[in-house]
Short mmCIF file of C-alpha atoms and ligand atoms in Angstrom, two decimals:
data_model
loop_
_atom_site.label_atom_id
_atom_site.label_comp_id
_atom_site.label_asym_id
_atom_site.label_seq_id
_atom_site.Cartn_x
_atom_site.Cartn_y
_atom_site.Cartn_z
CA MET Z 1 -93.39 -76.08 78.87
CA ILE Z 2 -96.63 -77.79 77.85
CA LEU Z 3 -98.22 -76.39 75.35
CA PRO Z 4 -102.00 -77.08 73.62
CA GLU Z 5 -102.36 -78.94 70.70
CA VAL Z 6 -102.46 -76.65 67.57
CA ARG Z 7 -102.86 -76.97 63.65
CA GLY Z 8 -100.13 -74.58 62.88
CA GLN Z 9 -96.71 -74.86 64.02
CA ILE Z 10 -94.96 -74.79 67.16
CA LEU Z 11 -90.84 -74.73 67.05
CA ARG Z 12 -88.91 -75.25 70.04
CA HIS Z 13 -85.83 -73.48 70.69
CA GLU Z 14 -86.13 -71.52 67.69
CA PRO Z 15 -83.53 -68.91 66.94
CA LEU Z 16 -85.33 -65.30 66.33
CA GLY Z 17 -82.54 -63.70 65.02
CA PRO Z 18 -83.41 -64.33 61.13
CA PHE Z 19 -87.05 -62.88 62.20
CA THR Z 20 -85.68 -59.84 62.71
CA TRP Z 21 -83.86 -56.68 60.58
CA PHE Z 22 -81.12 -56.48 63.27
CA GLN Z 23 -80.41 -60.54 62.63
CA VAL Z 24 -79.55 -61.20 66.16
CA GLY Z 25 -80.71 -62.63 69.35
CA GLY Z 26 -81.21 -66.03 71.08
CA PRO Z 27 -83.96 -68.65 70.54
CA ALA Z 28 -87.69 -68.58 71.59
CA GLU Z 29 -88.44 -71.10 74.25
CA ALA Z 30 -91.31 -72.02 71.91
CA LEU Z 31 -92.32 -70.14 68.31
CA PHE Z 32 -96.07 -70.76 67.23
CA LEU Z 33 -96.99 -70.11 63.84
CA PRO Z 34 -100.68 -70.26 64.17
CA LYS Z 35 -102.44 -71.71 60.91
CA ASP Z 36 -105.36 -69.05 61.22
CA GLU Z 37 -107.50 -67.29 63.70
CA ALA Z 38 -109.62 -69.82 65.17
CA ASP Z 39 -105.97 -71.95 65.91
CA LEU Z 40 -104.72 -69.10 67.34
CA ALA Z 41 -108.07 -68.00 69.78
CA GLY Z 42 -107.98 -72.14 71.01
CA PHE Z 43 -104.28 -71.83 71.62
CA LEU Z 44 -104.55 -68.81 73.71
CA ARG Z 45 -107.95 -70.20 75.51
CA ALA Z 46 -105.90 -73.44 76.47
CA LEU Z 47 -102.60 -72.00 77.11
CA ASP Z 48 -101.58 -71.77 81.03
CA PRO Z 49 -102.09 -68.02 82.08
CA ALA Z 50 -98.83 -68.36 83.96
CA ILE Z 51 -96.81 -68.69 80.25
CA PRO Z 52 -95.58 -65.22 78.98
CA VAL Z 53 -96.73 -64.57 75.39
CA THR Z 54 -94.86 -62.01 72.95
CA LEU Z 55 -95.48 -61.10 69.52
CA LEU Z 56 -93.49 -60.45 66.64
CA GLY Z 57 -94.38 -58.87 63.51
CA VAL Z 58 -91.54 -58.75 60.84
CA GLY Z 59 -89.19 -57.34 63.52
CA SER Z 60 -88.13 -53.80 62.05
CA ASN Z 61 -88.73 -52.53 65.42
CA THR Z 62 -87.24 -55.25 67.62
CA LEU Z 63 -84.16 -56.18 69.42
CA VAL Z 64 -84.13 -59.77 70.46
CA ARG Z 65 -81.44 -60.12 73.24
CA ASP Z 66 -78.88 -62.99 72.80
CA GLY Z 67 -80.33 -65.02 75.89
CA GLY Z 68 -83.42 -65.41 73.98
CA VAL Z 69 -87.21 -65.16 75.06
CA ASP Z 70 -88.73 -67.40 77.50
CA GLY Z 71 -92.43 -68.61 77.03
CA VAL Z 72 -94.41 -68.37 73.76
CA VAL Z 73 -93.39 -66.00 70.80
CA ILE Z 74 -95.86 -65.83 68.19
CA ARG Z 75 -95.62 -64.66 64.76
CA LEU Z 76 -98.90 -64.50 62.73
CA GLY Z 77 -98.52 -65.82 58.70
CA ARG Z 78 -100.23 -65.46 55.46
CA ALA Z 79 -103.70 -66.55 56.93
CA PHE Z 80 -103.70 -62.86 58.53
CA GLY Z 81 -102.55 -60.98 55.38
CA ASP Z 82 -105.65 -60.26 53.72
CA VAL Z 83 -106.33 -56.93 52.09
CA THR Z 84 -109.86 -55.88 51.31
CA PRO Z 85 -111.94 -53.24 50.33
CA ALA Z 86 -114.21 -52.24 53.09
CA GLY Z 87 -116.84 -49.48 51.85
CA GLU Z 88 -116.47 -46.16 50.65
CA ASN Z 89 -112.79 -45.24 51.19
CA ARG Z 90 -112.05 -47.79 53.63
CA ILE Z 91 -109.71 -50.78 53.42
CA ALA Z 92 -109.19 -53.62 55.89
CA ALA Z 93 -106.07 -55.18 56.38
CA GLY Z 94 -104.83 -58.34 58.60
CA ALA Z 95 -102.06 -57.99 60.94
CA ALA Z 96 -99.35 -59.48 58.96
CA THR Z 97 -99.94 -57.51 55.94
CA LEU Z 98 -96.76 -55.33 55.19
CA ASP Z 99 -97.31 -51.68 55.59
CA ALA Z 100 -96.33 -51.21 52.20
CA THR Z 101 -98.84 -53.57 50.46
CA LEU Z 102 -101.73 -51.72 52.38
CA ALA Z 103 -100.28 -48.32 50.92
CA ARG Z 104 -100.42 -49.80 47.33
CA GLU Z 105 -103.75 -51.48 47.71
CA ALA Z 106 -104.99 -48.37 48.91
CA ALA Z 107 -104.00 -46.41 46.25
CA ARG Z 108 -105.07 -49.03 43.75
CA ALA Z 109 -108.49 -48.71 45.03
CA GLY Z 110 -108.38 -44.65 44.48
CA ILE Z 111 -108.05 -44.12 48.45
CA ALA Z 112 -105.45 -41.38 49.58
CA GLY Z 113 -103.87 -40.63 52.93
CA LEU Z 114 -102.53 -44.20 53.71
CA GLU Z 115 -99.35 -43.66 51.44
CA PHE Z 116 -97.22 -43.08 54.09
CA TYR Z 117 -96.82 -46.66 55.14
CA ARG Z 118 -94.98 -47.21 51.94
CA GLY Z 119 -92.27 -45.72 54.12
CA VAL Z 120 -92.38 -48.08 57.16
CA PRO Z 121 -90.88 -51.39 56.40
CA GLY Z 122 -93.43 -53.23 59.27
CA ALA Z 123 -96.46 -55.32 59.13
CA ILE Z 124 -99.70 -53.91 60.34
CA GLY Z 125 -99.94 -55.45 63.75
CA GLY Z 126 -96.66 -53.55 64.69
CA ALA Z 127 -98.09 -50.35 63.13
CA LEU Z 128 -101.22 -50.45 65.34
CA VAL Z 129 -99.03 -51.06 68.54
CA MET Z 130 -96.12 -48.75 67.52
CA ASN Z 131 -98.92 -45.79 66.20
CA ALA Z 132 -96.24 -46.17 63.01
CA GLY Z 133 -96.22 -43.22 60.78
CA CYS Z 134 -93.47 -40.45 58.98
CA TYR Z 135 -93.75 -37.35 57.18
CA GLY Z 136 -96.31 -36.04 59.23
CA SER Z 137 -99.11 -38.83 59.19
CA GLU Z 138 -99.36 -41.80 61.63
CA THR Z 139 -101.44 -44.69 62.05
CA LYS Z 140 -104.00 -42.66 64.64
CA ASP Z 141 -104.78 -40.22 61.51
CA VAL Z 142 -106.31 -43.29 59.24
CA LEU Z 143 -107.42 -45.81 61.86
CA VAL Z 144 -111.47 -46.79 62.50
CA GLU Z 145 -110.76 -49.87 64.60
CA ALA Z 146 -108.60 -52.51 65.24
CA TYR Z 147 -109.31 -55.97 66.15
CA ALA Z 148 -107.51 -58.29 68.53
CA LEU Z 149 -107.68 -61.56 70.60
CA THR Z 150 -106.85 -60.73 74.48
CA ARG Z 151 -104.52 -63.25 76.14
CA ALA Z 152 -107.49 -65.40 77.21
CA GLY Z 153 -108.53 -65.76 73.35
CA GLU Z 154 -111.30 -63.48 73.14
CA ARG Z 155 -111.80 -61.30 70.30
CA ILE Z 156 -112.52 -57.46 70.73
CA THR Z 157 -112.77 -54.51 68.43
CA LEU Z 158 -111.18 -51.16 69.69
CA SER Z 159 -111.91 -47.66 68.43
CA ASN Z 160 -109.18 -45.57 67.22
CA ALA Z 161 -110.00 -43.75 70.54
CA GLU Z 162 -109.66 -46.82 72.68
CA MET Z 163 -106.49 -47.19 71.13
CA GLU Z 164 -105.21 -44.53 73.40
CA TYR Z 165 -102.86 -43.25 70.66
CA SER Z 166 -100.00 -41.05 71.17
CA TYR Z 167 -96.30 -40.61 69.71
CA ARG Z 168 -95.09 -44.18 68.51
CA LYS Z 169 -97.38 -45.35 71.24
CA SER Z 170 -100.90 -47.41 71.73
CA GLY Z 171 -101.61 -46.59 75.36
CA ARG Z 172 -103.99 -49.51 75.18
CA ALA Z 173 -101.33 -52.09 73.54
CA ALA Z 174 -98.97 -50.97 76.67
CA ALA Z 175 -101.55 -51.80 79.14
CA GLU Z 176 -102.67 -55.10 78.11
CA PRO Z 177 -101.44 -57.98 76.53
CA LEU Z 178 -103.30 -58.10 73.20
CA ILE Z 179 -102.76 -59.87 69.97
CA PHE Z 180 -103.79 -57.78 67.06
CA LEU Z 181 -105.44 -59.43 64.08
CA GLY Z 182 -105.84 -56.39 61.78
CA GLY Z 183 -107.65 -53.07 61.24
CA LEU Z 184 -110.21 -50.92 59.36
CA PHE Z 185 -108.24 -48.04 58.01
CA GLU Z 186 -110.17 -44.79 55.90
CA GLY Z 187 -108.59 -42.03 53.83
CA GLN Z 188 -110.04 -40.00 51.39
CA PRO Z 189 -110.78 -40.37 47.36
CA ASP Z 190 -108.34 -39.61 45.04
CA ASP Z 191 -106.73 -40.17 41.43
CA PRO Z 192 -104.58 -43.56 42.03
CA ALA Z 193 -101.71 -42.16 39.88
CA ALA Z 194 -101.63 -39.24 42.06
CA ILE Z 195 -101.22 -41.43 45.17
CA GLU Z 196 -98.85 -43.42 43.47
CA ALA Z 197 -96.55 -40.36 42.68
CA ARG Z 198 -96.77 -39.37 46.30
CA MET Z 199 -95.56 -42.86 47.33
CA SER Z 200 -93.02 -42.78 44.98
CA ALA Z 201 -91.85 -39.40 46.16
CA ILE Z 202 -91.66 -40.96 49.78
CA THR Z 203 -89.46 -43.86 48.45
CA GLU Z 204 -87.09 -41.84 47.01
CA ARG Z 205 -86.63 -39.75 50.04
CA ARG Z 206 -86.41 -42.50 52.11
CA GLU Z 207 -83.49 -44.11 49.96
CA GLN Z 208 -81.33 -40.99 50.33
CA SER Z 209 -81.83 -40.12 54.19
CA GLN Z 210 -82.09 -43.50 55.64
CA PRO Z 211 -80.01 -46.60 55.66
CA ILE Z 212 -82.86 -49.12 54.65
CA ARG Z 213 -80.65 -51.48 53.23
CA GLU Z 214 -78.49 -52.16 56.67
CA LYS Z 215 -79.34 -54.46 59.45
CA THR Z 216 -81.25 -51.94 61.63
CA GLY Z 217 -84.40 -51.43 63.67
CA GLY Z 218 -85.43 -47.84 62.06
CA SER Z 219 -85.17 -44.68 64.95
CA THR Z 220 -83.86 -46.22 68.10
CA PHE Z 221 -84.90 -43.47 70.23
CA LYS Z 222 -88.21 -41.23 70.27
CA ASN Z 223 -87.45 -37.53 69.91
CA PRO Z 224 -87.77 -36.08 73.37
CA GLU Z 225 -89.92 -32.95 73.60
CA GLY Z 226 -88.11 -30.22 71.76
CA HIS Z 227 -85.69 -32.21 70.44
CA SER Z 228 -84.21 -34.21 67.87
CA ALA Z 229 -83.14 -37.63 69.14
CA TRP Z 230 -80.39 -38.07 65.87
CA LYS Z 231 -79.09 -34.44 66.67
CA LEU Z 232 -78.34 -35.42 70.43
CA VAL Z 233 -76.49 -38.84 69.32
CA ASP Z 234 -74.37 -36.83 66.64
CA GLY Z 235 -73.70 -34.17 69.30
CA ALA Z 236 -72.55 -37.20 71.77
CA GLY Z 237 -70.30 -37.52 68.98
CA TRP Z 238 -71.59 -41.44 68.24
CA ARG Z 239 -72.38 -40.83 64.51
CA GLY Z 240 -70.32 -43.54 62.58
CA LYS Z 241 -68.23 -44.79 65.68
CA PRO Z 242 -68.16 -48.70 66.14
CA PHE Z 243 -68.72 -49.98 69.58
CA GLY Z 244 -68.11 -53.68 68.69
CA GLY Z 245 -70.16 -55.00 65.86
CA ALA Z 246 -72.66 -51.93 66.41
CA MET Z 247 -72.92 -48.18 65.13
CA PHE Z 248 -75.18 -45.43 64.75
CA SER Z 249 -75.55 -44.92 60.86
CA PRO Z 250 -73.11 -42.61 59.68
CA LEU Z 251 -76.11 -41.82 57.19
CA HIS Z 252 -78.61 -41.40 59.86
CA SER Z 253 -77.34 -40.81 63.58
CA ASN Z 254 -80.80 -42.22 65.42
CA PHE Z 255 -80.53 -45.42 63.27
CA LEU Z 256 -78.56 -48.19 65.20
CA ILE Z 257 -76.87 -50.77 62.81
CA ASN Z 258 -75.12 -54.22 63.13
CA THR Z 259 -72.38 -53.63 61.05
CA GLY Z 260 -72.09 -57.38 60.26
CA SER Z 261 -70.98 -59.22 63.38
CA ALA Z 262 -73.11 -57.47 66.12
CA THR Z 263 -74.70 -59.40 69.06
CA ALA Z 264 -77.58 -57.93 70.87
CA ALA Z 265 -75.59 -57.10 73.70
CA ASP Z 266 -73.25 -54.66 71.67
CA LEU Z 267 -76.39 -52.94 70.47
CA GLU Z 268 -78.00 -52.19 73.34
CA GLY Z 269 -75.14 -51.67 75.08
CA LEU Z 270 -74.15 -48.79 72.52
CA GLY Z 271 -77.79 -47.72 72.87
CA GLU Z 272 -77.46 -47.25 76.82
CA THR Z 273 -73.86 -45.99 76.45
CA VAL Z 274 -75.04 -43.34 74.38
CA ARG Z 275 -78.29 -42.33 76.59
CA ALA Z 276 -75.92 -41.97 79.49
CA GLU Z 277 -73.76 -39.70 78.05
CA VAL Z 278 -76.57 -37.67 76.55
CA THR Z 279 -77.88 -37.34 79.64
CA ALA Z 280 -74.60 -35.97 81.10
CA GLN Z 281 -73.64 -33.74 78.23
CA PHE Z 282 -77.24 -32.14 77.49
CA GLY Z 283 -79.28 -33.14 80.43
CA VAL Z 284 -81.92 -34.72 78.13
CA GLN Z 285 -83.03 -38.17 78.54
CA LEU Z 286 -83.60 -40.58 75.55
CA GLU Z 287 -86.13 -43.34 75.69
CA TRP Z 288 -85.91 -46.46 73.49
CA GLU Z 289 -88.49 -46.54 70.70
CA ILE Z 290 -86.95 -49.95 69.59
CA LYS Z 291 -88.70 -52.45 71.44
CA ARG Z 292 -85.88 -54.77 73.20
CA ILE Z 293 -87.39 -58.53 74.20
CA GLY Z 294 -86.16 -61.23 75.95
CA LYS Z 295 -82.82 -61.88 78.29
CA PRO Z 296 -79.37 -61.41 78.08
CA VAL Z 297 -77.12 -64.31 77.88
CA ALA Z 298 -76.86 -65.75 81.47
C1 FAD H 301 -85.25 -48.85 57.86
C2 FAD H 301 -86.71 -48.71 58.94
C3 FAD H 301 -87.26 -47.64 58.87
C4 FAD H 301 -88.30 -47.40 59.59
N1 FAD H 301 -88.81 -46.16 59.49
C5 FAD H 301 -89.78 -45.98 60.27
C6 FAD H 301 -91.07 -45.05 59.86
O1 FAD H 301 -90.60 -43.95 59.39
N2 FAD H 301 -92.00 -44.89 60.94
C7 FAD H 301 -92.25 -45.55 61.84
O2 FAD H 301 -92.96 -45.68 62.62
N3 FAD H 301 -91.32 -46.95 62.11
C8 FAD H 301 -90.31 -46.87 61.45
N4 FAD H 301 -89.90 -48.10 61.48
C9 FAD H 301 -89.70 -49.04 62.61
C10 FAD H 301 -90.87 -50.03 62.31
O3 FAD H 301 -90.86 -50.12 61.07
C11 FAD H 301 -92.41 -49.76 62.83
O4 FAD H 301 -92.39 -49.42 64.30
C12 FAD H 301 -93.03 -51.14 62.46
O5 FAD H 301 -94.58 -50.59 62.76
C13 FAD H 301 -93.05 -52.28 63.18
O6 FAD H 301 -93.64 -53.29 62.55
P1 FAD H 301 -93.31 -54.78 62.46
O7 FAD H 301 -94.04 -55.65 61.86
O8 FAD H 301 -91.64 -54.67 62.11
O9 FAD H 301 -92.92 -55.11 64.36
P2 FAD H 301 -92.25 -55.90 65.69
O10 FAD H 301 -90.84 -55.16 65.32
O11 FAD H 301 -92.01 -57.03 64.90
O12 FAD H 301 -92.86 -55.56 66.72
C14 FAD H 301 -93.04 -54.21 67.41
C15 FAD H 301 -93.69 -54.15 68.23
O13 FAD H 301 -95.46 -54.52 67.80
C16 FAD H 301 -95.67 -55.79 68.83
N5 FAD H 301 -96.48 -56.30 67.61
C17 FAD H 301 -96.23 -56.84 66.45
N6 FAD H 301 -97.29 -57.51 65.79
C18 FAD H 301 -98.11 -57.42 66.93
C19 FAD H 301 -99.50 -58.00 66.59
N7 FAD H 301 -100.10 -58.80 65.70
N8 FAD H 301 -100.10 -58.02 67.82
C20 FAD H 301 -99.64 -57.29 68.73
N9 FAD H 301 -98.20 -57.16 69.06
C21 FAD H 301 -97.78 -57.09 68.07
C22 FAD H 301 -94.32 -56.30 69.12
O14 FAD H 301 -94.67 -57.29 70.29
C23 FAD H 301 -93.47 -55.03 69.28
O15 FAD H 301 -94.02 -54.74 71.22
C24 FAD H 301 -88.56 -48.17 60.28
C25 FAD H 301 -87.76 -49.79 60.97
C26 FAD H 301 -86.64 -49.68 59.87
C27 FAD H 301 -85.79 -51.13 59.94
#
């Protein structure tokens, strides 16, 4: 695969497991770590349009299959991680900013409404794509506009409406390969100490109810209309039951975990087994929330 010259780094056959929370999966044919936005845009403009491009944030919602990912995987680093106040009750964050960092900086600036990001362990690029949220708030509620590069390297701005948000999904991001650079967010004025207190409550609630120190990908399945995914997994008898090195967490039965020696095939295989059993037993289709990328081992 011939790739354009860049100022950042291109790593060939780089294992992707260490870049994800699950810590499993094969290599990227090429992993591109752009130096800055101009480097990324130049690369995309010059890249053969036939070469597939896959984005990886901090991998807290992604399972990389064991055979790895063909084409180029792009991961944004520090140059894409600025957080800056942007006028009254507004704050801008680059795609590589951790959600928790945006929550903290918004609190410091006295901007309320973004504290839910303290509970999401991803980065802003992933939050924009996934409409990340928790405890009744989501990205759709706080995003003014998002900034992205198209696959051809053109910079575009998308309004909140243009992101076509629904539950854990951006219709726009699903329809077109976009590389998000960041977003502009808006909240309401409040006392920083009061915002901090609400963030601490979120952290505490998380620690008690989710296996946040495990190798996991967060919620495995979306909640089907009128159902809770965790109850269906539980009802099918899969809470805490091993499947190779994979298991649905005893603490939260919608969290798939790598108990130490899982392959991506174990994790995906368990998920598919549970989906089939839930359909057979309850007549409900579970849809993956976790993004699965790449190919199985040949
Ligand atoms: C313990 C735990 C708890 C979690 N709790 C929650 C929760 O409460 N609420 C919630 O919503 N999620 C939760 N998640 C899931 C996850 O944190 C979110 O989906 C998060 O937004 C993913 O961000 P990421 O950077 O890890 O994205 P990744 O997993 O790296 O990628 C997710 C998707 O976004 C795309 N993407 C990432 N960056 C970019 C970019 N710059 N441009 C274009 N596409 C991009 C990827 O291609 C992929 O399709 C949890 C995960 C874990 C492990």
